[in-house]
Amino acid sequence: MAELSKYEQALAKYNLDLDDQQVAEAVKKIIAEKVHENDTLEVKKFLFGSIELTTLKTTDSDESVMAFTERVNQFDEQYGDLPHVATICVYPCFAKTVHDTLEVDGVEIACVSGSFPSSQALIEVKVAETALAVKDGATEIDIVMPVGKFLSGDYETMCEDIQELKNTCGENVAMKVILETGCLKTASNIKKASILSMYSGADYIKTSTGKEKISATPEAAYVMCQAIKEYYDETGIQIGFKPAGGINSVMDALIYYTIVKEVLGEKWLTNKWFRLGTSRLANLLLSEIEGKETKFF
């Protein structure tokens, strides 16, 4: 019970009484008034440098992941004047393949771990998978918050899960906690899950796995960014933000960029602190930057 009260005490420092309609209206206002000013070539180049190029297919193989990674190497050679993507994101069994193939300095190797996308496994299994991914060269780990534990109010087990996986990652490997916001349903739940994840060791909070019906939404992003800002004001610890899943257009990316800019400010507008979990966006952004349809990835 003492552990549980610790989490309740942490939550008590924040306003969790959010109105979903008010959140929707605030987001609508930001989109209507602010997005257009960010629709620039400079911002699109920045967004390209924040992409986490992702392949999480049942059909992935060493050969396909090697070819996927080679495209990042080739892009760096052909488009030397543009930023490279931030990250290549794969399943843990391909961490070594990416590590051995990647030649571009500064591109992180992220692995989804901890029984992605459900997080439904014994903690020992999650720890083993995460430790092996790090051993094989992962520099970032994306885990899913135990959503079922959260929704049933078992904050203690949920937070201990996250803490144990962060301990496994260690200080030098950033850990992103995926909230699966589409399953949380309310702004209040999203805020609460954001705060608990950050208190438990998340280096980033991420919207979605992309495997559920509802993935990233501007409303979820707005609430998560509010939580990051308040957590920073409370603790002085800066946490990164990653919308992922359902980012299908350049306009989607511009909306998330604008929300980050308006809620969190310039301090978060770097390719380290703001990431985009999408692969289809790479060619779309490249086409707009180049001024012609370009299918490189």
mmCIF file of C-alpha atoms in Angstrom:
data_model
loop_
_atom_site.group_PDB
_atom_site.id
_atom_site.type_symbol
_atom_site.label_atom_id
_atom_site.label_comp_id
_atom_site.label_asym_id
_atom_site.label_seq_id
_atom_site.Cartn_x
_atom_site.Cartn_y
_atom_site.Cartn_z
ATOM 1 C CA MET A 1 0.000 0.000 0.000
ATOM 2 C CA ALA A 2 2.908 2.339 0.693
ATOM 3 C CA GLU A 3 4.031 1.945 -2.930
ATOM 4 C CA LEU A 4 0.535 2.667 -4.205
ATOM 5 C CA SER A 5 0.284 5.828 -2.124
ATOM 6 C CA LYS A 6 3.540 6.993 -3.707
ATOM 7 C CA TYR A 7 1.895 6.997 -7.125
ATOM 8 C CA GLU A 8 -1.282 8.569 -5.807
ATOM 9 C CA GLN A 9 0.849 11.310 -4.265
ATOM 10 C CA ALA A 10 2.593 11.900 -7.573
ATOM 11 C CA LEU A 11 -0.724 12.194 -9.404
ATOM 12 C CA ALA A 12 -2.106 14.565 -6.762
ATOM 13 C CA LYS A 13 0.361 17.256 -7.907
ATOM 14 C CA TYR A 14 -1.360 17.563 -11.291
ATOM 15 C CA ASN A 15 -4.754 18.606 -12.598
ATOM 16 C CA LEU A 16 -6.349 15.410 -13.870
ATOM 17 C CA ASP A 17 -9.895 16.750 -14.136
ATOM 18 C CA LEU A 18 -9.834 17.327 -17.888
ATOM 19 C CA ASP A 19 -12.856 17.944 -20.088
ATOM 20 C CA ASP A 20 -12.635 16.095 -23.405
ATOM 21 C CA GLN A 21 -14.709 18.725 -25.187
ATOM 22 C CA GLN A 22 -12.474 21.552 -23.974
ATOM 23 C CA VAL A 23 -9.400 19.632 -25.142
ATOM 24 C CA ALA A 24 -10.990 19.147 -28.578
ATOM 25 C CA GLU A 25 -11.800 22.845 -28.820
ATOM 26 C CA ALA A 26 -8.254 23.880 -27.772
ATOM 27 C CA VAL A 27 -6.778 21.604 -30.447
ATOM 28 C CA LYS A 28 -9.206 22.891 -33.088
ATOM 29 C CA LYS A 29 -8.133 26.456 -32.268
ATOM 30 C CA ILE A 30 -4.407 25.638 -32.548
ATOM 31 C CA ILE A 31 -4.942 23.910 -35.895
ATOM 32 C CA ALA A 32 -7.065 26.751 -37.299
ATOM 33 C CA GLU A 33 -4.806 29.568 -36.132
ATOM 34 C CA LYS A 34 -1.238 28.237 -36.050
ATOM 35 C CA VAL A 35 -0.575 25.346 -38.438
ATOM 36 C CA HIS A 36 -0.380 27.473 -41.587
ATOM 37 C CA GLU A 37 2.613 29.439 -40.293
ATOM 38 C CA ASN A 38 4.587 26.192 -39.902
ATOM 39 C CA ASP A 39 3.858 24.979 -43.436
ATOM 40 C CA THR A 40 7.363 25.834 -44.657
ATOM 41 C CA LEU A 41 10.251 24.067 -46.377
ATOM 42 C CA GLU A 42 12.427 24.544 -43.286
ATOM 43 C CA VAL A 43 9.887 22.838 -41.010
ATOM 44 C CA LYS A 44 9.446 19.971 -43.479
ATOM 45 C CA LYS A 45 13.205 19.377 -43.515
ATOM 46 C CA PHE A 46 13.174 19.410 -39.719
ATOM 47 C CA LEU A 47 10.291 16.911 -39.642
ATOM 48 C CA PHE A 48 12.196 14.589 -41.987
ATOM 49 C CA GLY A 49 15.029 14.565 -39.455
ATOM 50 C CA SER A 50 12.593 13.528 -36.713
ATOM 51 C CA ILE A 51 11.238 10.459 -38.521
ATOM 52 C CA GLU A 52 11.638 7.041 -36.921
ATOM 53 C CA LEU A 53 11.737 4.893 -40.047
ATOM 54 C CA THR A 54 9.901 1.785 -38.960
ATOM 55 C CA THR A 55 9.386 -1.748 -40.204
ATOM 56 C CA LEU A 56 7.320 -3.984 -37.921
ATOM 57 C CA LYS A 57 5.909 -6.538 -40.331
ATOM 58 C CA THR A 58 5.231 -10.227 -39.842
ATOM 59 C CA THR A 59 7.145 -10.733 -43.082
ATOM 60 C CA ASP A 60 10.332 -8.902 -41.958
ATOM 61 C CA SER A 61 13.519 -10.929 -42.458
ATOM 62 C CA ASP A 62 17.246 -10.343 -42.071
ATOM 63 C CA GLU A 63 17.390 -9.678 -45.819
ATOM 64 C CA SER A 64 14.507 -7.194 -45.872
ATOM 65 C CA VAL A 65 15.747 -5.341 -42.781
ATOM 66 C CA MET A 66 19.260 -5.183 -44.241
ATOM 67 C CA ALA A 67 17.857 -3.683 -47.469
ATOM 68 C CA PHE A 68 15.725 -1.276 -45.390
ATOM 69 C CA THR A 69 18.832 -0.112 -43.528
ATOM 70 C CA GLU A 70 20.847 0.169 -46.736
ATOM 71 C CA ARG A 71 18.316 2.715 -48.010
ATOM 72 C CA VAL A 72 19.220 4.946 -45.061
ATOM 73 C CA ASN A 73 22.915 4.577 -45.970
ATOM 74 C CA GLN A 74 22.165 5.389 -49.615
ATOM 75 C CA PHE A 75 19.997 8.370 -48.674
ATOM 76 C CA ASP A 76 22.889 9.885 -46.780
ATOM 77 C CA GLU A 77 25.065 9.540 -49.876
ATOM 78 C CA GLN A 78 22.491 10.890 -52.352
ATOM 79 C CA TYR A 79 20.909 13.629 -50.233
ATOM 80 C CA GLY A 80 23.854 14.922 -48.237
ATOM 81 C CA ASP A 81 22.272 18.365 -47.925
ATOM 82 C CA LEU A 82 19.206 16.991 -46.082
ATOM 83 C CA PRO A 83 19.047 15.656 -42.515
ATOM 84 C CA HIS A 84 19.041 11.882 -42.117
ATOM 85 C CA VAL A 85 16.141 10.171 -40.350
ATOM 86 C CA ALA A 86 16.386 10.089 -36.557
ATOM 87 C CA THR A 87 15.963 6.378 -36.058
ATOM 88 C CA ILE A 88 15.486 2.967 -37.606
ATOM 89 C CA CYS A 89 12.887 1.046 -35.576
ATOM 90 C CA VAL A 90 12.640 -2.771 -35.778
ATOM 91 C CA TYR A 91 11.821 -5.859 -33.739
ATOM 92 C CA PRO A 92 14.557 -6.917 -31.260
ATOM 93 C CA CYS A 93 15.572 -9.934 -33.346
ATOM 94 C CA PHE A 94 16.809 -7.506 -36.024
ATOM 95 C CA ALA A 95 18.840 -5.176 -33.786
ATOM 96 C CA LYS A 96 22.104 -6.853 -34.763
ATOM 97 C CA THR A 97 21.217 -6.750 -38.467
ATOM 98 C CA VAL A 98 20.653 -2.987 -38.312
ATOM 99 C CA HIS A 99 23.722 -2.477 -36.136
ATOM 100 C CA ASP A 100 25.938 -4.375 -38.586
ATOM 101 C CA THR A 101 24.482 -2.679 -41.694
ATOM 102 C CA LEU A 102 23.998 0.941 -40.628
ATOM 103 C CA GLU A 103 26.814 3.276 -41.684
ATOM 104 C CA VAL A 104 25.294 6.692 -40.913
ATOM 105 C CA ASP A 105 26.460 8.404 -37.727
ATOM 106 C CA GLY A 106 23.693 9.792 -35.550
ATOM 107 C CA VAL A 107 20.901 7.434 -36.631
ATOM 108 C CA GLU A 108 19.577 5.630 -33.555
ATOM 109 C CA ILE A 109 18.612 1.946 -33.512
ATOM 110 C CA ALA A 110 15.252 1.540 -31.774
ATOM 111 C CA CYS A 111 13.617 -1.758 -30.892
ATOM 112 C CA VAL A 112 10.041 -2.357 -29.802
ATOM 113 C CA SER A 113 10.349 -4.612 -26.781
ATOM 114 C CA GLY A 114 8.567 -5.984 -23.735
ATOM 115 C CA SER A 115 6.080 -8.124 -25.677
ATOM 116 C CA PHE A 116 5.084 -5.452 -28.187
ATOM 117 C CA PRO A 117 2.318 -4.539 -28.992
ATOM 118 C CA SER A 118 0.259 -5.978 -26.128
ATOM 119 C CA SER A 119 2.745 -5.845 -23.233
ATOM 120 C CA GLN A 120 1.036 -9.034 -22.050
ATOM 121 C CA ALA A 121 3.934 -11.161 -20.847
ATOM 122 C CA LEU A 122 5.705 -12.022 -17.629
ATOM 123 C CA ILE A 123 8.117 -9.282 -16.577
ATOM 124 C CA GLU A 124 11.003 -11.787 -16.752
ATOM 125 C CA VAL A 125 10.270 -12.307 -20.454
ATOM 126 C CA LYS A 126 10.078 -8.539 -21.082
ATOM 127 C CA VAL A 127 13.375 -7.978 -19.266
ATOM 128 C CA ALA A 128 15.123 -10.747 -21.211
ATOM 129 C CA GLU A 129 13.889 -9.430 -24.566
ATOM 130 C CA THR A 130 14.946 -5.879 -23.707
ATOM 131 C CA ALA A 131 18.379 -6.914 -22.412
ATOM 132 C CA LEU A 132 19.040 -8.929 -25.571
ATOM 133 C CA ALA A 133 18.006 -6.005 -27.802
ATOM 134 C CA VAL A 134 20.418 -3.697 -25.974
ATOM 135 C CA LYS A 135 23.191 -6.300 -26.179
ATOM 136 C CA ASP A 136 22.656 -6.572 -29.938
ATOM 137 C CA GLY A 137 23.017 -2.830 -30.487
ATOM 138 C CA ALA A 138 19.684 -1.130 -29.737
ATOM 139 C CA THR A 139 20.296 2.456 -28.609
ATOM 140 C CA GLU A 140 16.606 3.117 -27.870
ATOM 141 C CA ILE A 141 13.840 0.858 -26.592
ATOM 142 C CA ASP A 142 10.088 1.330 -27.144
ATOM 143 C CA ILE A 143 7.858 -0.495 -24.656
ATOM 144 C CA VAL A 144 4.098 -0.531 -24.170
ATOM 145 C CA MET A 145 2.673 0.554 -20.838
ATOM 146 C CA PRO A 146 0.690 -2.329 -19.275
ATOM 147 C CA VAL A 147 -2.658 -0.859 -20.305
ATOM 148 C CA GLY A 148 -4.779 -3.487 -18.599
ATOM 149 C CA LYS A 149 -3.030 -2.855 -15.281
ATOM 150 C CA PHE A 150 -3.558 0.886 -15.672
ATOM 151 C CA LEU A 151 -7.265 0.588 -16.510
ATOM 152 C CA SER A 152 -7.855 -1.698 -13.524
ATOM 153 C CA GLY A 153 -6.150 0.813 -11.213
ATOM 154 C CA ASP A 154 -3.112 -1.352 -10.458
ATOM 155 C CA TYR A 155 -0.663 1.531 -10.744
ATOM 156 C CA GLU A 156 1.911 -0.183 -8.555
ATOM 157 C CA THR A 157 2.423 -3.195 -10.839
ATOM 158 C CA MET A 158 2.224 -1.019 -13.946
ATOM 159 C CA CYS A 159 4.868 1.401 -12.699
ATOM 160 C CA GLU A 160 7.162 -1.325 -11.368
ATOM 161 C CA ASP A 161 7.040 -2.939 -14.827
ATOM 162 C CA ILE A 162 8.184 0.304 -16.449
ATOM 163 C CA GLN A 163 10.859 0.899 -13.782
ATOM 164 C CA GLU A 164 12.294 -2.585 -14.210
ATOM 165 C CA LEU A 165 12.537 -2.180 -17.969
ATOM 166 C CA LYS A 166 14.208 1.216 -17.591
ATOM 167 C CA ASN A 167 16.724 -0.382 -15.222
ATOM 168 C CA THR A 168 17.369 -2.986 -17.924
ATOM 169 C CA CYS A 169 17.935 -0.264 -20.532
ATOM 170 C CA GLY A 170 20.336 1.599 -18.255
ATOM 171 C CA GLU A 171 21.177 5.290 -18.387
ATOM 172 C CA ASN A 172 22.581 5.325 -21.918
ATOM 173 C CA VAL A 173 19.662 3.682 -23.732
ATOM 174 C CA ALA A 174 16.581 5.910 -23.990
ATOM 175 C CA MET A 175 13.250 4.238 -23.257
ATOM 176 C CA LYS A 176 9.969 5.311 -24.833
ATOM 177 C CA VAL A 177 6.741 4.293 -23.126
ATOM 178 C CA ILE A 178 3.787 3.787 -25.477
ATOM 179 C CA LEU A 179 0.509 4.707 -23.771
ATOM 180 C CA GLU A 180 -1.789 3.232 -26.459
ATOM 181 C CA THR A 181 -3.978 6.315 -26.108
ATOM 182 C CA GLY A 182 -6.769 4.874 -28.270
ATOM 183 C CA CYS A 183 -7.446 2.343 -25.491
ATOM 184 C CA LEU A 184 -7.397 4.972 -22.721
ATOM 185 C CA LYS A 185 -10.393 6.811 -24.203
ATOM 186 C CA THR A 186 -10.411 9.972 -22.028
ATOM 187 C CA ALA A 187 -8.114 12.980 -21.712
ATOM 188 C CA SER A 188 -7.972 12.413 -17.962
ATOM 189 C CA ASN A 189 -6.714 8.840 -18.422
ATOM 190 C CA ILE A 190 -4.126 9.963 -20.989
ATOM 191 C CA LYS A 191 -2.819 12.641 -18.604
ATOM 192 C CA LYS A 192 -2.669 10.182 -15.709
ATOM 193 C CA ALA A 193 -0.880 7.520 -17.787
ATOM 194 C CA SER A 194 1.600 10.139 -19.052
ATOM 195 C CA ILE A 195 2.522 11.255 -15.543
ATOM 196 C CA LEU A 196 2.835 7.746 -14.123
ATOM 197 C CA SER A 197 5.025 6.677 -17.069
ATOM 198 C CA MET A 198 7.315 9.677 -16.642
ATOM 199 C CA TYR A 199 7.622 9.146 -12.891
ATOM 200 C CA SER A 200 8.501 5.504 -13.578
ATOM 201 C CA GLY A 201 11.448 6.278 -15.844
ATOM 202 C CA ALA A 202 10.182 7.025 -19.356
ATOM 203 C CA ASP A 203 12.622 9.132 -21.370
ATOM 204 C CA TYR A 204 9.886 9.672 -23.976
ATOM 205 C CA ILE A 205 6.164 9.114 -24.016
ATOM 206 C CA LYS A 206 4.628 7.849 -27.250
ATOM 207 C CA THR A 207 0.997 7.779 -28.337
ATOM 208 C CA SER A 208 0.434 4.416 -29.951
ATOM 209 C CA THR A 209 1.686 1.138 -31.361
ATOM 210 C CA GLY A 210 -0.169 1.634 -34.629
ATOM 211 C CA LYS A 211 -1.714 -1.796 -34.077
ATOM 212 C CA GLU A 212 -5.034 -0.651 -32.560
ATOM 213 C CA LYS A 213 -8.054 0.858 -34.349
ATOM 214 C CA ILE A 214 -7.367 4.320 -32.899
ATOM 215 C CA SER A 215 -3.752 5.471 -33.098
ATOM 216 C CA ALA A 216 -2.271 8.945 -32.620
ATOM 217 C CA THR A 217 -4.730 11.843 -32.454
ATOM 218 C CA PRO A 218 -4.042 15.575 -32.067
ATOM 219 C CA GLU A 219 -6.146 15.571 -28.897
ATOM 220 C CA ALA A 220 -4.044 12.843 -27.266
ATOM 221 C CA ALA A 221 -0.880 14.670 -28.342
ATOM 222 C CA TYR A 222 -2.125 17.909 -26.786
ATOM 223 C CA VAL A 223 -2.818 16.238 -23.429
ATOM 224 C CA MET A 224 0.511 14.381 -23.450
ATOM 225 C CA CYS A 225 2.414 17.582 -24.225
ATOM 226 C CA GLN A 226 0.592 19.349 -21.389
ATOM 227 C CA ALA A 227 1.644 16.527 -19.054
ATOM 228 C CA ILE A 228 5.272 16.746 -20.255
ATOM 229 C CA LYS A 229 5.286 20.516 -19.666
ATOM 230 C CA GLU A 230 3.818 20.231 -16.169
ATOM 231 C CA TYR A 231 6.188 17.382 -15.289
ATOM 232 C CA TYR A 232 9.123 19.491 -16.471
ATOM 233 C CA ASP A 233 7.921 22.454 -14.400
ATOM 234 C CA GLU A 234 7.562 20.171 -11.362
ATOM 235 C CA THR A 235 10.802 18.167 -11.663
ATOM 236 C CA GLY A 236 13.106 19.959 -14.115
ATOM 237 C CA ILE A 237 13.344 16.734 -16.137
ATOM 238 C CA GLN A 238 12.806 17.044 -19.892
ATOM 239 C CA ILE A 239 10.882 14.176 -21.484
ATOM 240 C CA GLY A 240 10.605 13.587 -25.238
ATOM 241 C CA PHE A 241 7.395 13.157 -27.221
ATOM 242 C CA LYS A 242 6.613 10.751 -30.066
ATOM 243 C CA PRO A 243 3.297 10.576 -31.897
ATOM 244 C CA ALA A 244 3.055 7.311 -33.847
ATOM 245 C CA GLY A 245 0.465 5.379 -35.804
ATOM 246 C CA GLY A 246 -1.903 6.893 -38.340
ATOM 247 C CA ILE A 247 0.419 9.723 -39.415
ATOM 248 C CA ASN A 248 -0.573 9.557 -43.054
ATOM 249 C CA SER A 249 0.111 12.993 -44.486
ATOM 250 C CA VAL A 250 2.466 15.956 -44.285
ATOM 251 C CA MET A 251 -0.411 17.942 -42.784
ATOM 252 C CA ASP A 252 -0.715 15.377 -39.956
ATOM 253 C CA ALA A 253 2.970 15.897 -39.180
ATOM 254 C CA LEU A 254 2.603 19.684 -39.292
ATOM 255 C CA ILE A 255 -0.287 19.482 -36.831
ATOM 256 C CA TYR A 256 1.822 17.498 -34.333
ATOM 257 C CA TYR A 257 4.744 19.873 -34.823
ATOM 258 C CA THR A 258 2.449 22.835 -34.134
ATOM 259 C CA ILE A 259 1.013 21.269 -30.979
ATOM 260 C CA VAL A 260 4.526 20.645 -29.651
ATOM 261 C CA LYS A 261 5.554 24.204 -30.527
ATOM 262 C CA GLU A 262 2.494 25.793 -28.905
ATOM 263 C CA VAL A 263 2.357 23.649 -25.734
ATOM 264 C CA LEU A 264 6.023 22.821 -25.088
ATOM 265 C CA GLY A 265 7.897 25.525 -26.966
ATOM 266 C CA GLU A 266 11.167 25.748 -28.872
ATOM 267 C CA LYS A 267 13.109 23.675 -26.320
ATOM 268 C CA TRP A 268 11.332 20.570 -27.636
ATOM 269 C CA LEU A 269 11.706 21.387 -31.315
ATOM 270 C CA THR A 270 14.831 19.306 -31.872
ATOM 271 C CA ASN A 271 15.246 15.930 -33.556
ATOM 272 C CA LYS A 272 16.121 14.497 -30.169
ATOM 273 C CA TRP A 273 13.058 15.560 -28.195
ATOM 274 C CA PHE A 274 10.422 15.335 -30.919
ATOM 275 C CA ARG A 275 10.075 12.150 -32.961
ATOM 276 C CA LEU A 276 7.538 10.897 -35.488
ATOM 277 C CA GLY A 277 6.773 7.187 -35.673
ATOM 278 C CA THR A 278 5.989 6.705 -39.346
ATOM 279 C CA SER A 279 7.538 5.335 -42.512
ATOM 280 C CA ARG A 280 5.054 6.440 -45.162
ATOM 281 C CA LEU A 281 5.750 10.063 -44.232
ATOM 282 C CA ALA A 282 9.390 9.838 -45.405
ATOM 283 C CA ASN A 283 8.529 9.754 -49.125
ATOM 284 C CA LEU A 284 5.717 12.300 -48.714
ATOM 285 C CA LEU A 285 7.994 14.821 -47.012
ATOM 286 C CA LEU A 286 10.811 14.131 -49.458
ATOM 287 C CA SER A 287 8.414 14.769 -52.365
ATOM 288 C CA GLU A 288 7.402 18.150 -50.929
ATOM 289 C CA ILE A 289 11.012 19.095 -50.162
ATOM 290 C CA GLU A 290 12.151 18.121 -53.666
ATOM 291 C CA GLY A 291 9.092 19.633 -55.383
ATOM 292 C CA LYS A 292 8.326 16.391 -57.273
ATOM 293 C CA GLU A 293 7.030 12.941 -56.442
ATOM 294 C CA THR A 294 9.919 10.994 -54.921
ATOM 295 C CA LYS A 295 9.735 7.373 -53.760
ATOM 296 C CA PHE A 296 13.111 6.719 -52.188
ATOM 297 C CA PHE A 297 12.154 4.557 -49.200
#
